[in-house]
Short mmCIF file of C-alpha atoms in Angstrom, two decimals:
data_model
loop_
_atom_site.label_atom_id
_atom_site.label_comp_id
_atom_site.label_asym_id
_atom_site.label_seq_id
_atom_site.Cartn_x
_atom_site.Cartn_y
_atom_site.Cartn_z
CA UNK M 1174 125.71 28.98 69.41
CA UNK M 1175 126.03 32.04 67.33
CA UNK M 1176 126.70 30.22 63.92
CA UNK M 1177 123.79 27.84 64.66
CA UNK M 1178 121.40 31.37 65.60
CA UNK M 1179 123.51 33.11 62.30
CA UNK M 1180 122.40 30.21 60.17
CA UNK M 1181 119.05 29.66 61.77
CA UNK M 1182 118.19 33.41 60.88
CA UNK M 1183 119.56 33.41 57.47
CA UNK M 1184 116.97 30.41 57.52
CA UNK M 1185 114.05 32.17 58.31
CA UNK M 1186 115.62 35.68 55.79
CA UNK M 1187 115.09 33.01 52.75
CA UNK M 1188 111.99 32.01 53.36
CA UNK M 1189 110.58 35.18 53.85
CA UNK M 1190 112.27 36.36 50.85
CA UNK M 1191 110.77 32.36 48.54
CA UNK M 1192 107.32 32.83 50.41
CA UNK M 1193 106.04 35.79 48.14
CA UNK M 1194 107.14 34.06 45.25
CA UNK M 1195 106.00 30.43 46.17
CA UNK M 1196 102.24 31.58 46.92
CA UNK M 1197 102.04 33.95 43.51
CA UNK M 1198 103.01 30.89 41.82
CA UNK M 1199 100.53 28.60 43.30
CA UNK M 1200 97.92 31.58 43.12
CA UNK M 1201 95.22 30.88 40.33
CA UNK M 1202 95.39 33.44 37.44
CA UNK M 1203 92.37 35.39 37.38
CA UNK M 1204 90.79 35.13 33.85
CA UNK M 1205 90.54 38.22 31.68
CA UNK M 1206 87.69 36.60 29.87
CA UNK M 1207 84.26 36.24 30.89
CA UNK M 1208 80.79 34.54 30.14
CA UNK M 1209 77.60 36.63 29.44
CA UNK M 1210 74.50 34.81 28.79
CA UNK M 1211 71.73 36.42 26.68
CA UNK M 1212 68.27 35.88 27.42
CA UNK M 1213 66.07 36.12 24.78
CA UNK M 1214 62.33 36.31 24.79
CA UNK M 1215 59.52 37.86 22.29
CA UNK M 1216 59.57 40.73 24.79
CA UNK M 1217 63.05 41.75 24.41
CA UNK M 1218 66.87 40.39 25.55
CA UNK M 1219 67.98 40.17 28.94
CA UNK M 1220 72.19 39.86 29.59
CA UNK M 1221 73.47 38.27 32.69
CA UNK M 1222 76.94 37.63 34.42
CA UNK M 1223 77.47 34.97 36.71
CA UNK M 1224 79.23 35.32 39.59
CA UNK M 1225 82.84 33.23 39.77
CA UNK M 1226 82.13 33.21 44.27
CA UNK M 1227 79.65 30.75 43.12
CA UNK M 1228 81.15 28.50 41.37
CA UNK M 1229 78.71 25.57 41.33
CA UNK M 1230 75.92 27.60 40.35
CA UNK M 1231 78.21 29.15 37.55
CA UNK M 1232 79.40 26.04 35.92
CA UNK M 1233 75.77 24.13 35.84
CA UNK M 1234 74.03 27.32 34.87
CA UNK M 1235 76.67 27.56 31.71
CA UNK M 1236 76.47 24.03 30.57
CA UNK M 1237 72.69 24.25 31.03
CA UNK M 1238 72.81 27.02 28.93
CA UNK M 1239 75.20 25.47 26.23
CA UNK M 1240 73.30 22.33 25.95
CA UNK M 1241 70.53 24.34 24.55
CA UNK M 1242 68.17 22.89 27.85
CA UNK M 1243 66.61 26.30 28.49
CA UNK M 1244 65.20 27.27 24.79
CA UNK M 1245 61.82 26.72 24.69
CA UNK M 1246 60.93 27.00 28.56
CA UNK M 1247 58.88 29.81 30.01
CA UNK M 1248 59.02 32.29 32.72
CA UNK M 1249 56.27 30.17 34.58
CA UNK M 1250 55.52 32.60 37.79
CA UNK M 1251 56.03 36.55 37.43
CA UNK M 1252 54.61 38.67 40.33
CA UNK M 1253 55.17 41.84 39.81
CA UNK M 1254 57.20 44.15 42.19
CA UNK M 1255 58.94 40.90 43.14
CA UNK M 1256 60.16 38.46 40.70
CA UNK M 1257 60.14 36.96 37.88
CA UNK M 1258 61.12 32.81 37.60
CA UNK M 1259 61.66 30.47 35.26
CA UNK M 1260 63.57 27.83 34.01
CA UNK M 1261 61.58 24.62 34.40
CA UNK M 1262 61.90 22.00 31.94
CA UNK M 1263 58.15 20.95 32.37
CA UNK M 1264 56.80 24.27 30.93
CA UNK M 1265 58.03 22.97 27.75
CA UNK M 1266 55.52 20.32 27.47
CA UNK M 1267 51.43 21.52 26.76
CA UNK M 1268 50.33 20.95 30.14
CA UNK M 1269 50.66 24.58 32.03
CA UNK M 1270 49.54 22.51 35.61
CA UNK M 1271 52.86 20.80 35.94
CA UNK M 1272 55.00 24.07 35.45
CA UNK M 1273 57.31 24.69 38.56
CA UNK M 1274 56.93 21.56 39.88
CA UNK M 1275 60.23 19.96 38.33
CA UNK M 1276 61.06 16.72 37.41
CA UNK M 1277 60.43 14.23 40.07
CA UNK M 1278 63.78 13.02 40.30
CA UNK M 1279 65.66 16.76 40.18
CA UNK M 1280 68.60 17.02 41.19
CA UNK M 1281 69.88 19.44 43.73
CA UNK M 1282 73.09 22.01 44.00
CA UNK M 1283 74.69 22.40 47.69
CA UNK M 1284 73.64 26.32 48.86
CA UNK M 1285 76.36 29.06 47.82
CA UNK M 1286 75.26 31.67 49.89
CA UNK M 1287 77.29 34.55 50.58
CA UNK M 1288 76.67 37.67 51.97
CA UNK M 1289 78.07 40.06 49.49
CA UNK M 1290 75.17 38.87 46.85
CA UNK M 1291 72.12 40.22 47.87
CA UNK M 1292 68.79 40.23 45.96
CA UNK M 1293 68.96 43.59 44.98
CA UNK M 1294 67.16 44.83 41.22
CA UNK M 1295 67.91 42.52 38.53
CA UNK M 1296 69.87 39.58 40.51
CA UNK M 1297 69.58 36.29 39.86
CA UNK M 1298 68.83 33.32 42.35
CA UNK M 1299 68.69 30.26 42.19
CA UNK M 1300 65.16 28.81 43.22
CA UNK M 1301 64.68 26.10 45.76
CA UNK M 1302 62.16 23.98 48.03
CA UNK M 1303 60.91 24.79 51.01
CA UNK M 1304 62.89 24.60 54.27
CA UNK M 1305 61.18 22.02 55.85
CA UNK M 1306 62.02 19.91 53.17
CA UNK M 1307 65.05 21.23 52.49
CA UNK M 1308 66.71 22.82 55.85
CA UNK M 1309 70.40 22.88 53.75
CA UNK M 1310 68.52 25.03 51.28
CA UNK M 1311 69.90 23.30 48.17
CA UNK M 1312 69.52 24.82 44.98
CA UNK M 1313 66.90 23.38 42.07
CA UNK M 1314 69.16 22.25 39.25
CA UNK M 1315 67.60 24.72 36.51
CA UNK M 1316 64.68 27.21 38.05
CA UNK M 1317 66.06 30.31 38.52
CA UNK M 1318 64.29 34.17 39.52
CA UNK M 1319 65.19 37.45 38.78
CA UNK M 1320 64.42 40.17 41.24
CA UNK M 1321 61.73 42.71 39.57
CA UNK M 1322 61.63 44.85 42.57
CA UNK M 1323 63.73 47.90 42.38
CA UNK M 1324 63.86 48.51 46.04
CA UNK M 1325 65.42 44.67 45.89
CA UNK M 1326 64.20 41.84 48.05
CA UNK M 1327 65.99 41.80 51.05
CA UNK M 1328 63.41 39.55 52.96
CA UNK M 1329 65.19 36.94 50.33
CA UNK M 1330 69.03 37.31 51.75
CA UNK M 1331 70.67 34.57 53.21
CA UNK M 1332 67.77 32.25 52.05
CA UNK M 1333 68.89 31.84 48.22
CA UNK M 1334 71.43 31.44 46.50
CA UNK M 1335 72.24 34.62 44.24
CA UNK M 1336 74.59 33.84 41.85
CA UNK M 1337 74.00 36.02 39.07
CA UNK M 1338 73.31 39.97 37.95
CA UNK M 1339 71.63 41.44 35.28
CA UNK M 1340 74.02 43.75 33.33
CA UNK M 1341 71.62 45.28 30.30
CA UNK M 1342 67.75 44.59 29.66
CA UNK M 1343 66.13 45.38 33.31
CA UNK M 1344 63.29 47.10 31.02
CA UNK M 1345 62.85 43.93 30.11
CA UNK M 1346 62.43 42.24 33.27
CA UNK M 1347 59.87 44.82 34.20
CA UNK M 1348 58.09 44.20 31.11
CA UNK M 1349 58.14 40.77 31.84
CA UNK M 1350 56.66 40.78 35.09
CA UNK M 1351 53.49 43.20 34.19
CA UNK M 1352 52.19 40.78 31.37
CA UNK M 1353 48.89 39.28 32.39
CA UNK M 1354 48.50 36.29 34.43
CA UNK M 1355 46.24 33.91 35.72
CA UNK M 1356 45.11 32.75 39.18
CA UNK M 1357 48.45 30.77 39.84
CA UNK M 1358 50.60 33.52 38.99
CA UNK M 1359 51.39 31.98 35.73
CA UNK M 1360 51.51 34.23 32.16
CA UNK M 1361 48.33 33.85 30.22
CA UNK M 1362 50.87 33.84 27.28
CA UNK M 1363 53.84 31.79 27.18
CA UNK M 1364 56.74 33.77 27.60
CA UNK M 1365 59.62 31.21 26.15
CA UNK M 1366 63.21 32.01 26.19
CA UNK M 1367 66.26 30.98 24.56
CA UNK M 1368 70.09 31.45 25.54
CA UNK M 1369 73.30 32.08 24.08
CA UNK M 1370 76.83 32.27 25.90
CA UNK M 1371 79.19 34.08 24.54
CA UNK M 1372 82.73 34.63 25.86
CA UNK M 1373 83.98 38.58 25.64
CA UNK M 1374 86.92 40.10 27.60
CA UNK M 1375 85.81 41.66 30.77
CA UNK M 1376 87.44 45.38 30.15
CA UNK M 1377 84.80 44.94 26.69
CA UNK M 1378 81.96 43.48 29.42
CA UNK M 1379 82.31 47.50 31.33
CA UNK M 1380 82.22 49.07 27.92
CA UNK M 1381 79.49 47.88 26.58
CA UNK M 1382 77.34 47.38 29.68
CA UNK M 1383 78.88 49.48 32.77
CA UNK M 1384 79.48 46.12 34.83
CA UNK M 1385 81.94 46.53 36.94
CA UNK M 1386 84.06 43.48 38.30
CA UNK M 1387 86.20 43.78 41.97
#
């Protein structure tokens, strides 16, 4: 019995001794790299991160982005001391009534929610129908809000999806959301956007614009 309990322990010394070794080599390597998207309007730039917890949201909002979908849509609804939101592919067209609604057949992306993203100044969410339409509160496939509020949004936690932060041009935003607007919330001047993503090594991301990753 004392061999079998002398081998039996040796057993358990090796594995404890593999175990570290097995799980940092099945660990993913954290990228040193990451993706900030520019934001460009006639009013000024706006630069966002997007947040790798919320993957999903990351990876449609990039190729979005890439594809070129986004240049020539509008910020469609800006309230001031709340939000400003955009990203519909209808406000490209020259019929202002059908921004915000979406396409008919618009696709949806399963909720991300997490508790550490909170709609605080300058986050982004993703925008999404109602709950009694939507009780999983899915995600529209391309509308997206930025909080204008600099007191944040709170109200808005756990409802949304945050999956982004702004990380330079929150003068912007402001400026965005105190042009004037009509009846429906909607700009009485397009406000069109383009994007760009470009790819810049996070310790550069803190030295240029103070963000600061965990």
């Amino acid at each position: 019995m004392k061999s079998l309990f002398r081998a039996t322990a040796l057993g358990w010394l090796l594995i404890c001794l593999l175990a570290p070794a097995v799980l940092a080599a099945k660990a993913p390597k954290k990228s040193k790299k990451d993706q900030v998207v520019t934001l460009s309007t006639s009013l000024g730039d706006i630069r966002i991160i997007l947040f790798d917890a919320t993957p999903l949201h990351k990876a449609n909002f990039l190729k979005l982005a890439e594809s070129g979908f986004y240049n020539g849509t509008t910020f469609h609804r800006i309230i001031q001391n709340f939000m400003i939101q955009g990203g519909d592919g209808n406000s490209k067209d020259s019929n202002p009534a059908n921004d915000g609604l979406g396409p008919d057949n618009d696709k949806t992306i399963p909720a991300e929610i997490r508790p550490e993203f909170t709609h605080k100044y300058g986050a982004m969410a993703a925008a999404r129908q109602g709950d009694f339409v939507n009780p999983t509160k899915a995600s529209s496939s391309t509308q997206f809000y930025i909080v204008q509020n600099h007191d944040g949004t709170p109200h808005l936690n756990g409802g949304y999806t945050v999956f982004g932060q702004v990380i330079s041009g929150l003068d912007i935003v402001d400026k965005i959301a105190a042009q004037p607007k009509d009846m429906r919330d909607r700009p009485t001047t397009d406000i069109k956007m383009t994007m760009k993503v470009e790819k810049l090594k996070k310790k550069k991301i803190t030295e240029l614009y103070g963000y600061k990753y965990e």
